[in-house]
Coordinates of C-alpha atoms in Angstrom, one line a residue:
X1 CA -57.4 -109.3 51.2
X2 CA -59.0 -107.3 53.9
X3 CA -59.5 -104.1 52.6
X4 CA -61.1 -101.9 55.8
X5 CA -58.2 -101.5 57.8
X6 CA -56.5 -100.2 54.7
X7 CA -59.6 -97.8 54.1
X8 CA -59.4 -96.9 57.7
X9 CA -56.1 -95.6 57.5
X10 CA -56.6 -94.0 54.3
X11 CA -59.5 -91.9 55.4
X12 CA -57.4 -90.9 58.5
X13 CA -55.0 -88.9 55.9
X14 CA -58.5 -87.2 53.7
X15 CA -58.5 -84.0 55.3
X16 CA -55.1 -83.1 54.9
X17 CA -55.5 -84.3 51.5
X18 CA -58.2 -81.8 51.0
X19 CA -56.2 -79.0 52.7
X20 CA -53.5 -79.4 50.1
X21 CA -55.4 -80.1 47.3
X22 CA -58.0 -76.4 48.2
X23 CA -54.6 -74.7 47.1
X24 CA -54.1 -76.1 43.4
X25 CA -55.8 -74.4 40.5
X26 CA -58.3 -76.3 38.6
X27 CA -59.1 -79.5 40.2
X28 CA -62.1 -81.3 40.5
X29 CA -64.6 -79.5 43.3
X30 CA -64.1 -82.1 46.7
X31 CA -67.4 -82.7 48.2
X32 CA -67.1 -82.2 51.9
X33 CA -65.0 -84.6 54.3
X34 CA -67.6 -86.8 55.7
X35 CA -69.7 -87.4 52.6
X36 CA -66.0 -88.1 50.4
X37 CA -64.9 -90.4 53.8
X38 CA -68.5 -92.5 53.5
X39 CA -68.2 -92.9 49.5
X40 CA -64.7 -93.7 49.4
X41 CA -65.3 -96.2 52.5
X42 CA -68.4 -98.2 49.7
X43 CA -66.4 -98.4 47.5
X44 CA -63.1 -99.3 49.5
X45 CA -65.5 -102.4 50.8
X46 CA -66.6 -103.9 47.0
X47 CA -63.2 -103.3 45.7
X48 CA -61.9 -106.2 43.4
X49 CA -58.5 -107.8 43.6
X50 CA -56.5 -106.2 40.4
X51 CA -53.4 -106.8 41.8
X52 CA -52.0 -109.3 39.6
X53 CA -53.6 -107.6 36.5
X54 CA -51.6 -104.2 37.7
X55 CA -48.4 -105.1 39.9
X56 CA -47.7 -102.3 42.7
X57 CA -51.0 -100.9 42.2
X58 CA -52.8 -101.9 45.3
X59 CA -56.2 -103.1 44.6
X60 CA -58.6 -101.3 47.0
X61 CA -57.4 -97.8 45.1
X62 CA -58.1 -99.1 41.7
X63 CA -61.5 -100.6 42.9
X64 CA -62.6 -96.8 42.8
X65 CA -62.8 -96.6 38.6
X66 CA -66.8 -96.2 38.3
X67 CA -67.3 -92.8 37.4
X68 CA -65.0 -90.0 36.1
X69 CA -65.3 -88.2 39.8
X70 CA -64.3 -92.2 40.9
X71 CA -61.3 -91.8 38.6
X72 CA -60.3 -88.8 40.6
X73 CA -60.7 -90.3 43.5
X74 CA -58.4 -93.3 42.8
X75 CA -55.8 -90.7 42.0
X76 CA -56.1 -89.4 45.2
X77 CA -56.2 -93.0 47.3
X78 CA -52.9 -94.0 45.4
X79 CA -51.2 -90.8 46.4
X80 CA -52.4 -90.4 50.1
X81 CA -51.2 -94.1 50.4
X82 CA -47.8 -93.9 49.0
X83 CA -47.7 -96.4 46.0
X84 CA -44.8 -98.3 45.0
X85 CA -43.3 -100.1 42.4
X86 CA -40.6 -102.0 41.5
X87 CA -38.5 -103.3 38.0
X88 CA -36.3 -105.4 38.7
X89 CA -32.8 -104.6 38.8
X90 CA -34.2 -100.9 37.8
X91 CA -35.2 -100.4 41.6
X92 CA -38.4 -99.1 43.1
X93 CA -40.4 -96.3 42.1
X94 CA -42.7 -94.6 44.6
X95 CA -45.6 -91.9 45.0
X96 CA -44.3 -90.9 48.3
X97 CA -43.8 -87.5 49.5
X98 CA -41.7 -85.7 48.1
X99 CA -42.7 -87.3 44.7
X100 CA -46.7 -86.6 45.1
X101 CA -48.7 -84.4 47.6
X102 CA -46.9 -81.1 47.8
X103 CA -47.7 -77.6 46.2
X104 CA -45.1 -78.3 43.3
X105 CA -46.7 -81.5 42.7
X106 CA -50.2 -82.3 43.8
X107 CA -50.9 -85.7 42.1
X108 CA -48.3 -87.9 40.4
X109 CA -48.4 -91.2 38.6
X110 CA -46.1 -94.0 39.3
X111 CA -43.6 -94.9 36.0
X112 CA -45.0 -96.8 33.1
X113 CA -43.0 -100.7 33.2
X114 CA -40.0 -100.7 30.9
X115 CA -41.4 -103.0 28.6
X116 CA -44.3 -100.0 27.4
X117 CA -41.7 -97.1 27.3
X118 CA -39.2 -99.4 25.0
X119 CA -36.6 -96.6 25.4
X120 CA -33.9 -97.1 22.2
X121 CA -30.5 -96.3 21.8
X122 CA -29.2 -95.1 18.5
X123 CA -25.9 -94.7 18.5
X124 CA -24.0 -92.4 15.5
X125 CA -20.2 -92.2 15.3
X126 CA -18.2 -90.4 12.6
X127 CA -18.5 -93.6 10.4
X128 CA -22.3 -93.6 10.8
X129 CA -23.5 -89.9 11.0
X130 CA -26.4 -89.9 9.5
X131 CA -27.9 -93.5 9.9
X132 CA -26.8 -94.6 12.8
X133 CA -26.6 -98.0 14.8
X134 CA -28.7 -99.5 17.6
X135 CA -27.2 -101.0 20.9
X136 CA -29.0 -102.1 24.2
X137 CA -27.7 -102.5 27.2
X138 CA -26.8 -106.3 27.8
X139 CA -26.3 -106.9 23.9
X140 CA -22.6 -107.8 24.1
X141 CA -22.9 -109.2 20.4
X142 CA -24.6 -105.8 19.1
X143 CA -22.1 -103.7 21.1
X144 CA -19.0 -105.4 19.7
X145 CA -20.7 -105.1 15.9
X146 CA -20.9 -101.6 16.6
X147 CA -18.7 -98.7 15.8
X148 CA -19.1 -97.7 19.4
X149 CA -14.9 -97.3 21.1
X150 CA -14.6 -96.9 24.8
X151 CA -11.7 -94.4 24.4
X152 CA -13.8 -92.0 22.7
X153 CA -15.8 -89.6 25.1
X154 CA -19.6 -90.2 25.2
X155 CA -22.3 -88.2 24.8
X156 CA -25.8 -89.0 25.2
X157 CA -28.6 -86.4 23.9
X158 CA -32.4 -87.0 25.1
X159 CA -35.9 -85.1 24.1
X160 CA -38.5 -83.3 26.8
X161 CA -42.2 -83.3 26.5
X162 CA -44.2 -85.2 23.4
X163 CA -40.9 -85.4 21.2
X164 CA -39.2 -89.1 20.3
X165 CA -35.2 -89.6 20.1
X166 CA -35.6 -89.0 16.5
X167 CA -36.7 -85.4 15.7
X168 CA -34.4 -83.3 13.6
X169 CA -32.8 -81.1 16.0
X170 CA -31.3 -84.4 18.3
X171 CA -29.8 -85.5 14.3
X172 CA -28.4 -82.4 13.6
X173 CA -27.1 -81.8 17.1
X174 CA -25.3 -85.2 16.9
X175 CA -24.0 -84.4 13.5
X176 CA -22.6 -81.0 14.6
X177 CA -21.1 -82.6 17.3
X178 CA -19.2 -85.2 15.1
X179 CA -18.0 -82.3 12.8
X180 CA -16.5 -81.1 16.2
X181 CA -15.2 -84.3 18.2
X182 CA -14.3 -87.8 17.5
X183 CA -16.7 -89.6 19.7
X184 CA -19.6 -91.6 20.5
X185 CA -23.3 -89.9 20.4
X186 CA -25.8 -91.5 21.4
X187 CA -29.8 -90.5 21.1
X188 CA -32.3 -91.7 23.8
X189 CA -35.8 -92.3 22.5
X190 CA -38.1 -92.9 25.3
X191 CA -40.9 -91.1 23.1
X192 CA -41.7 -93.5 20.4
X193 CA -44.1 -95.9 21.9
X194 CA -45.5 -93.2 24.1
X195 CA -43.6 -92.7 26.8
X196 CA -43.4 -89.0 26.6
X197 CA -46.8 -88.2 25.7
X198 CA -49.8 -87.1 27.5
X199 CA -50.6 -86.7 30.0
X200 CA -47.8 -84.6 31.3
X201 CA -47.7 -86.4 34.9
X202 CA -47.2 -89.9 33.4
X203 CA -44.5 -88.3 31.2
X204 CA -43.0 -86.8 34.7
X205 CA -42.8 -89.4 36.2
X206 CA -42.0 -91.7 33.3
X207 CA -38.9 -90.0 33.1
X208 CA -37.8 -91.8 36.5
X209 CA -37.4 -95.2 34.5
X210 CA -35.8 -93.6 31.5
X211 CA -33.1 -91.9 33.9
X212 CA -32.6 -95.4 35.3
X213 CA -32.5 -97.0 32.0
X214 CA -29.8 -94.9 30.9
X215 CA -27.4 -95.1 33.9
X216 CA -28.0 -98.9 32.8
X217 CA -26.6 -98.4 29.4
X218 CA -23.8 -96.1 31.1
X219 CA -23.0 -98.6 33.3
X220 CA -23.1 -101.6 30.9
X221 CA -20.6 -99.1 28.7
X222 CA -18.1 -98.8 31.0
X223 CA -17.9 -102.2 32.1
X224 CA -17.8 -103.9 28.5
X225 CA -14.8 -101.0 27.3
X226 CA -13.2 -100.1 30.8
X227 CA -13.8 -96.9 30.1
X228 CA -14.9 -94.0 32.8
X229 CA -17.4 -92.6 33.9
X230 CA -16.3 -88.8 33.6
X231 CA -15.8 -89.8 29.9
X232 CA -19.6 -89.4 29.3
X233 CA -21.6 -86.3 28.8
X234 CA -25.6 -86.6 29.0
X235 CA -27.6 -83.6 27.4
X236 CA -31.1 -83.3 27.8
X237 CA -34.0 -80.9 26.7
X238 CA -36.8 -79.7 28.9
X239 CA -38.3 -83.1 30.7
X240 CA -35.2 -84.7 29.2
X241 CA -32.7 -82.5 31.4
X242 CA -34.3 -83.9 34.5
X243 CA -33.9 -87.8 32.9
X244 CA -30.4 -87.0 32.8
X245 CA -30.2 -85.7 36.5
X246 CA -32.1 -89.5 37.4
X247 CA -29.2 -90.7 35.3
X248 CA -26.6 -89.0 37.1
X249 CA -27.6 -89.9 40.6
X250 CA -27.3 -93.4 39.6
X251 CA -23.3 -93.1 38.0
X252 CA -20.8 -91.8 40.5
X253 CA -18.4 -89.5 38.9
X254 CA -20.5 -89.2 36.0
X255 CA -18.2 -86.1 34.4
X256 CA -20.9 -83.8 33.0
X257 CA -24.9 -83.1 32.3
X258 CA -26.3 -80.2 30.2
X259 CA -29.6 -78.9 30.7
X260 CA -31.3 -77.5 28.3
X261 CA -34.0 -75.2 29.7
X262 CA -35.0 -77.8 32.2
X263 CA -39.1 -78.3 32.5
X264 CA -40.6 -76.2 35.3
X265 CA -43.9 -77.7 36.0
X266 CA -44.0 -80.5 39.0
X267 CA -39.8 -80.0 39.1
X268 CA -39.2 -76.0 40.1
X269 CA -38.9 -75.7 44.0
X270 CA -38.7 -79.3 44.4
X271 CA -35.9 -81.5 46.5
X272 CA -33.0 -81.9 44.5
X273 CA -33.7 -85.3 44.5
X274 CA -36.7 -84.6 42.1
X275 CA -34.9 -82.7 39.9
X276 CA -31.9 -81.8 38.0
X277 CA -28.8 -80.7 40.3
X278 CA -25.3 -80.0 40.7
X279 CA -24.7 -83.0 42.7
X280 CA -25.5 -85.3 39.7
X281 CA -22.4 -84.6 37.8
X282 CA -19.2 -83.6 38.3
X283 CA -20.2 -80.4 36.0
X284 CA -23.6 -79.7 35.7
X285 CA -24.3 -76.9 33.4
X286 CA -28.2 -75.3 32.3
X287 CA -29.3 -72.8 29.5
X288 CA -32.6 -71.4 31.0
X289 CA -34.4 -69.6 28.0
X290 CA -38.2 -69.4 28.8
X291 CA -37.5 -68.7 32.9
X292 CA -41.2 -67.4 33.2
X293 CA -43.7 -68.7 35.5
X294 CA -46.1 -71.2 34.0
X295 CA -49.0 -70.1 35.2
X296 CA -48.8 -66.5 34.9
X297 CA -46.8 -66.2 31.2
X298 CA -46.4 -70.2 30.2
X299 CA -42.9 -70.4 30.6
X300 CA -42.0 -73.9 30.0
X301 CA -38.8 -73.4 31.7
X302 CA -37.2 -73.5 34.9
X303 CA -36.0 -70.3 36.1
X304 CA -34.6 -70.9 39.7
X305 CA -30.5 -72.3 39.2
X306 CA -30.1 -75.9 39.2
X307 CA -26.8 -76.9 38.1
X308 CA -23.2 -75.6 38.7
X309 CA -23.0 -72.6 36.1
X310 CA -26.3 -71.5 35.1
X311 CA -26.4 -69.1 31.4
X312 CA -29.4 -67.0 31.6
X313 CA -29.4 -65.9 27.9
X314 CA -31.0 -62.2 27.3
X315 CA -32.4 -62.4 31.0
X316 CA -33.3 -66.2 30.5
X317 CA -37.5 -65.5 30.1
X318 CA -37.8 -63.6 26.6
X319 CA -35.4 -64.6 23.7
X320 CA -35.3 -62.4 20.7
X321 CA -36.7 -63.5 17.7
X322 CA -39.8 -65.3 19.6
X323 CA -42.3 -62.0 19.1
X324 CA -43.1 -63.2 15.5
X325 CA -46.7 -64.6 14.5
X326 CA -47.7 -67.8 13.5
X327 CA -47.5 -68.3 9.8
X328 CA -44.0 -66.2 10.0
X329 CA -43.3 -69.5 11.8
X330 CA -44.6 -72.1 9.5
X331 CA -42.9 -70.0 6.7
X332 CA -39.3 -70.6 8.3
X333 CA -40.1 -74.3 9.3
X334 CA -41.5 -75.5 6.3
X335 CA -44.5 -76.9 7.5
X336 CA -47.5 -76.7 10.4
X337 CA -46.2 -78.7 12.5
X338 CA -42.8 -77.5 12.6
X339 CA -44.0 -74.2 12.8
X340 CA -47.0 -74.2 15.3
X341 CA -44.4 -75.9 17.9
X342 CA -41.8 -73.4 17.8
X343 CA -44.4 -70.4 18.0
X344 CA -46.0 -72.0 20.9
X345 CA -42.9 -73.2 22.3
X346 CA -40.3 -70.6 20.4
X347 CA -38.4 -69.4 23.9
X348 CA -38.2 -73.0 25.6
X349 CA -36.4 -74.1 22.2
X350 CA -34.2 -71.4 22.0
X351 CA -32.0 -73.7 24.8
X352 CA -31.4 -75.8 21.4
X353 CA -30.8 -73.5 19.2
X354 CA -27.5 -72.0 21.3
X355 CA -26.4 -75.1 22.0
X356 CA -26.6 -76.3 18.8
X357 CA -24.7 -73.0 17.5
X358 CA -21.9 -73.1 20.4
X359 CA -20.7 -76.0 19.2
X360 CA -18.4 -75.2 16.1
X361 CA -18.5 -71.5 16.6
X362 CA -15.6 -69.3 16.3
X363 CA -17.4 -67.0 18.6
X364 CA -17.5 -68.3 22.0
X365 CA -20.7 -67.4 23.5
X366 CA -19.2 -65.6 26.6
X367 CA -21.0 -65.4 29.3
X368 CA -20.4 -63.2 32.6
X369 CA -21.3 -63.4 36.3
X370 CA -23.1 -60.6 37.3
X371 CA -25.9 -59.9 40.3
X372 CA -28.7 -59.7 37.4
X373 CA -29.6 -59.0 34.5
X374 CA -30.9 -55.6 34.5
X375 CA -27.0 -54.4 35.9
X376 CA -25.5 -56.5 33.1
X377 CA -27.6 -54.8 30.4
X378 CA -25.8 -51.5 32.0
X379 CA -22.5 -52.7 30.7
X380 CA -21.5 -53.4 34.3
X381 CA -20.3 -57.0 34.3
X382 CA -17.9 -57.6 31.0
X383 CA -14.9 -57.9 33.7
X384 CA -13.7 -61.5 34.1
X385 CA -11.2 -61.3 36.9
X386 CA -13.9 -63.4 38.8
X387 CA -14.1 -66.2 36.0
X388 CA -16.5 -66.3 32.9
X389 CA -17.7 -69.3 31.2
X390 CA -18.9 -69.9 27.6
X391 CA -22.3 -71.0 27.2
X392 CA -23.2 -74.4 25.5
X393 CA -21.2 -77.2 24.1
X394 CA -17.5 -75.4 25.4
X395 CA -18.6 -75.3 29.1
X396 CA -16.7 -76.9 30.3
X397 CA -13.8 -75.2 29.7
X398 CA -14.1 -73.2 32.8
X399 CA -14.3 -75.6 36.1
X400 CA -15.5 -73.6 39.1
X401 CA -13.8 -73.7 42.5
X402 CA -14.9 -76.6 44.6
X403 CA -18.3 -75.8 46.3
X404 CA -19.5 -73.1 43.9
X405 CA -22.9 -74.5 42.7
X406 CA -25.7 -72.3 41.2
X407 CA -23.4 -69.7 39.1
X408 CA -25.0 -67.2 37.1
X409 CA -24.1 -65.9 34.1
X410 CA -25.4 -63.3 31.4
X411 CA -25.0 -62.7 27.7
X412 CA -27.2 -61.3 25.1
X413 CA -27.9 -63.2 21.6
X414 CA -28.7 -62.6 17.9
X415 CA -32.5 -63.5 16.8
X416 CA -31.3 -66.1 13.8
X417 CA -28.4 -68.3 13.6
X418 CA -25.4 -67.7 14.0
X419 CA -26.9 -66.6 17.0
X420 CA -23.6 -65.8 19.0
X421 CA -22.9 -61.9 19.7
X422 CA -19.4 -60.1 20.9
X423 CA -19.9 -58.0 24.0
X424 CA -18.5 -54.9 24.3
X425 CA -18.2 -51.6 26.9
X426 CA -17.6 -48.0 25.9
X427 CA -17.3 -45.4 28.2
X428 CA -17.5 -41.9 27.0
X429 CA -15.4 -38.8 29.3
X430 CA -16.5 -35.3 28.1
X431 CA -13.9 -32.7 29.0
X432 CA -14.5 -29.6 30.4
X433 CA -13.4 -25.9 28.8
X434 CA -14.6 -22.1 29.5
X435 CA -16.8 -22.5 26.7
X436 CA -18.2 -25.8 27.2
X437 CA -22.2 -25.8 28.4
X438 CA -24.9 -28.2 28.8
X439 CA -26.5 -30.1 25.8
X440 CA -28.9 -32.4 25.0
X441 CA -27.9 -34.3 22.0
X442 CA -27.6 -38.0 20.5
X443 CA -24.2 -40.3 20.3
X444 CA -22.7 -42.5 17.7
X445 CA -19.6 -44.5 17.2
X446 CA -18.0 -46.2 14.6
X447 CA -14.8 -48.2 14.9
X448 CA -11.5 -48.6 12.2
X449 CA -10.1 -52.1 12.9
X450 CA -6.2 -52.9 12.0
X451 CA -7.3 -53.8 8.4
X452 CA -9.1 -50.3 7.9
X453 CA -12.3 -51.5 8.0
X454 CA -15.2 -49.2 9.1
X455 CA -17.9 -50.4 10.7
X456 CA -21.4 -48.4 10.3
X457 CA -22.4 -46.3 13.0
X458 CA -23.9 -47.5 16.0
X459 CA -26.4 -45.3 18.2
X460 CA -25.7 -45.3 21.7
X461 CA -28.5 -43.9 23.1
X462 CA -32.0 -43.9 21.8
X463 CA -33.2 -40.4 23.5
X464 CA -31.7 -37.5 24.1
X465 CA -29.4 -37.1 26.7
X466 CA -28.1 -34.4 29.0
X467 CA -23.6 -34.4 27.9
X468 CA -22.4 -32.0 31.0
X469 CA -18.9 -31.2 30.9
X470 CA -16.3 -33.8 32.6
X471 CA -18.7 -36.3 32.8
X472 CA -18.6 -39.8 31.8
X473 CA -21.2 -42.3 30.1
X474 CA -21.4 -46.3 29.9
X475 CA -22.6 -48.0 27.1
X476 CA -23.3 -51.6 26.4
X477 CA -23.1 -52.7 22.3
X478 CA -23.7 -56.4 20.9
X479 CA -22.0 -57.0 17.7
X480 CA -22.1 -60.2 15.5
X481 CA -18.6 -59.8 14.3
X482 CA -15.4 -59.5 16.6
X483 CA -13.6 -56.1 15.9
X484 CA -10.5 -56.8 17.4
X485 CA -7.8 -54.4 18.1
X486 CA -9.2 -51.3 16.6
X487 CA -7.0 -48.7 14.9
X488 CA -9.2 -45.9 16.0
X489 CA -12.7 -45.0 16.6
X490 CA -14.9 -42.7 14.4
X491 CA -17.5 -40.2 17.4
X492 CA -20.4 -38.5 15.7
X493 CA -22.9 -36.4 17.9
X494 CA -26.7 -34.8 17.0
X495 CA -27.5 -31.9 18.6
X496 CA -31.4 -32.1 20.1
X497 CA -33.2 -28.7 19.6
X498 CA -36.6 -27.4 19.2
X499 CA -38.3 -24.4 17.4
X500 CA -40.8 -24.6 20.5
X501 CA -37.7 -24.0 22.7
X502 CA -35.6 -20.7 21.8
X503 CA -33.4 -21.6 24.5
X504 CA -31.9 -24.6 22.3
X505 CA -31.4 -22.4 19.4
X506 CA -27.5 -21.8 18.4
X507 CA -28.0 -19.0 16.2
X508 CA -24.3 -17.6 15.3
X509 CA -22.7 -21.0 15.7
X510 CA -23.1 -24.6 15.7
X511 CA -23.1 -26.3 19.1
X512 CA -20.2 -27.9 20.8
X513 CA -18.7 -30.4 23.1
X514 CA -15.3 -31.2 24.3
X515 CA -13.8 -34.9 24.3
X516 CA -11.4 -36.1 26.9
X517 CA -11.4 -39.7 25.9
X518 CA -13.5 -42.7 24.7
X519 CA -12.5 -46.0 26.2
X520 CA -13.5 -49.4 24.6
X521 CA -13.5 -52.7 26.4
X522 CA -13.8 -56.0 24.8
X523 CA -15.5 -58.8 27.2
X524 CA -14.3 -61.2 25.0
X525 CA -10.7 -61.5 24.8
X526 CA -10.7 -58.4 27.8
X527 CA -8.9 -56.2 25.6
X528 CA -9.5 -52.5 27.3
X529 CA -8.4 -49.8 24.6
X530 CA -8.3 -45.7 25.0
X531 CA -9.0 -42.9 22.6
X532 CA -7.8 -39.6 23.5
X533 CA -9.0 -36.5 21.9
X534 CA -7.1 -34.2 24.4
X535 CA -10.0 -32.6 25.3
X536 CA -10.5 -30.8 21.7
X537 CA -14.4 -30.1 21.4
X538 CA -17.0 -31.6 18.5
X539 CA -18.9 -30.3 16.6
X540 CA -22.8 -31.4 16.0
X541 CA -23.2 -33.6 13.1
X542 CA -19.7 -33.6 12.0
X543 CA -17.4 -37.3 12.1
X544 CA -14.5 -37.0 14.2
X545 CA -11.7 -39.6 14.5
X546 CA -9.9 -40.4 17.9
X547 CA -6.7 -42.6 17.9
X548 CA -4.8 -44.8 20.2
X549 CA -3.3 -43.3 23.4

């Protein structure tokens, strides 16, 4: 093979290689352009034939493996030529732009061949939840011994990043998912013989083949049981989500992927076509739980939307419970392992966790569209005259209009399972009288349900604040139990004085403020209820009930 012309046009493309490459953190120092154009150009001319040894791979790049700077280099030959390769009936895979040389994704790898990946397909019914069976696409014989039945929906769960299709949390999911539905799951391990490991490129871009290997299975599926494609559901976590989008794209009318904090490295701010998006399902639904940038805060997660409706949980970057140290960690998890990867990876698994809770939970995980989260934390977006969705496993539930892609919702969540919280609003009217003044003081409710129960008091505002007659005040509470309709609700006030300050002193009588009326609105079931005191004043530190009006 003559290699110079090849060379030739190869070193045409080196400077705007090193243009683009000057702008990505920690690489290799580049040694100027004409001394990189005359080594490359030796070692272009001596370069053996490996072709046959590594199909795709053209040989004059991999002629460059000398040295570990030579190693970089063929890295950056492969990419600035645009590598290809093909599997079969598995199509073509490719290092073209937009798949390499861009900011989101400097240097990529081509996909490892099926045959190293071995992706397997356990399948678990209600018959078989806890041991499962394997099937392969093309295995008539296996499929027909199986417990698999095309009338039953399908679901397919995947792993992300150095996980296999057998870690605990894909078993449990499957299980809890059986407890729930009569139906086919179905885990995808692509990690077993390596396919998701290190390094993190090859596992990006391995995730190409995996994608295409699954749309295989989908499609053998539906032609051996007649069944449709909007029957299955593909969920995926982290790197996995993204392997379900490549699935998607190959399965018109596939009814429904769920991404599970998506992976943000070399996939946010990418072409749709590199990443999860709405157009790869018919729904396409995302938790995104560790939304912070990588580089600044190592958020593992994608924060930008990417599917349909999009469930930011507590903001979708910092999830409660994920501020503990290390050995509180290993304590819950039983062991190192366990426990080191969920405090280094605590918020990116929360995704998981909700799902995994959504799935057979009375409470339904809410969620509401609001402009962010900072105005939903203010109680201002429990309303659902514009549609709300429940996060998780019931998503689909709610179908938006035609068109509507990247939805956001909002909801707030318990540290520890049960993680699922009820929303609430309250909104708090003083009333006015010639008496009434200016105070600075504390709230509390409580609230009587229809059974008489009474639920402990709950502080509304964590500093003082100034209660001016006929004014009102919003307040946002998350409680793990639904109250229901409420008999009545139970207002204490503190008074906030100071010996420093004479001017707060109430020397010949305890301080005072009227009520007009407390409202309470449930985002839940949108139950709005009113309290009227009839503008009868309080006084400091004493409980005062307020019924229906």
């Amino acid at each position: 093979m003559d290699k110079l012309p090849k060379a030739t046009e190869l070193l045409k493309k080196l400077p705007k290689a090193r243009e683009v490459l000057k702008k990505v953190p920690k690489l290799p120092d580049f040694p100027d352009p004409p001394s990189l154009k005359k080594f490359v150009t030796a070692k272009l001319k001596f370069a053996p034939d490996v072709s046959a040894v590594q199909p795709g791979i053209p040989p004059y790049c991999d002629g460059l493996v000398l040295t570990p700077r030579d190693s970089f280099l063929r890295e950056v030959c492969r990419k600035l030529i645009g590598v290809e390769v093909c599997y079969g009936e598995l199509g073509c895979f490719t290092t073209d732009p937009p798949w390499s040389l861009t900011l989101e994704r400097p240097i990529s790898s081509l996909p490892r061949p099926p045959e190293e990946i071995q992706v397997q397909f356990l399948l678990r019914t209600r018959n078989t939840p806890s041991t499962g069976e394997f099937i392969r696409a093309g295995d008539r014989a296996a499929l027909a011994a199986s417990d698999f039945i095309g009338t039953r929906p399908t679901k397919f769960i995947t792993h992300g990043f150095i996980e296999n299709g057998f870690v605990a949390w894909i078993t449990d999911m499957s299980q809890e998912i059986l407890r729930a539905d009569d139906c086919n799951v179905i885990a995808v391990d692509w990690g077993s013989n390596g396919g998701s490991m290190f390094p993190y490129t090859q596992a990006t871009a391995n995730t190409q083949i995996v994608g295409a290997i699954v749309a295989q299975m989908i499609t053998f599926l539906m032609q051996e049981t007649g069944n449709s494609a909007s029957s299955y559901h593909l969920i995926g976590h982290s790197l996995g989500s993204h392997t379900m989008g490549y699935a998607g794209m190959r399965v018109p009318g596939l009814g429904r992927i769920t991404g599970l904090d998506p992976a943000e490295p070399y996939f946010q701010g990418t072409d749709p076509m590199i990443r999860l998006d709405p157009t790869d399902a018919e729904l396409v639904d995302v938790i995104h739980s560790d939304g912070g940038f990588f580089f600044t805060s190592l958020g593992y997660g994608m924060y930008d939307p990417t599917g349909h409706l999009d469930f930011y949980p507590n903001g979708g970057i910092e999830m409660p419970g994920c501020d503990e140290g290390l050995t509180h960690y290993i304590d819950m998890n039983g062991g190192i392992y366990e426990g080191g990867r969920e405090y280094v990876a605590c918020n990116h698994l929360k995704a998981i966790v909700y799902f995994h809770d959504s799935i057979n939970s009375i409470c339904p995980m809410m969620a509401y569209p609001c402009r962010d989260y900072d105005r939903f934390k203010d109680g201002h977006c429990l309303d659902c005259r514009q549609g709300c969705a429940q996060m998780g496993y019931h998503a689909d539930k709610y179908k938006p209009a035609p068109g509507l892609t990247n939805l956001k919702y909002y909801l707030d969540t318990a540290a520890r399972s049960p993680t699922c919280l009820y929303h609430y609003q309250v909104m708090i009217t003083l009333g006015t009288d010639s008496d009434a003044e200016e105070v600075d003081g504390y709230l509390h409710l409580s609230f009587v349900t229809q059974s008489g129960t009474v639920t402990e008091y709950y502080k509304l505002t964590d500093d003082p604040i100034k209660l001016q007659p006929g004014n009102s005040y919003m307040y946002f509470l998350k409680l793990p139990t639904n109250l229901g309709n409420l008999q009545r609700v139970r207002f204490l006030w503190d008074y906030d004085w100071s010996i420093a300050n004479p001017s707060t002193w109430f020397i010949f009588s305890r301080p005072k403020i009227w009520m007009d009326r407390i409202q309470v609105m449930a985002g839940e079931s949108q139950n709005r209820m009113s309290f009227c005191a009839f503008n009868n004043y309080f006084v400091e530190d004493v409980a005062s009930d307020l019924r229906l009006c």
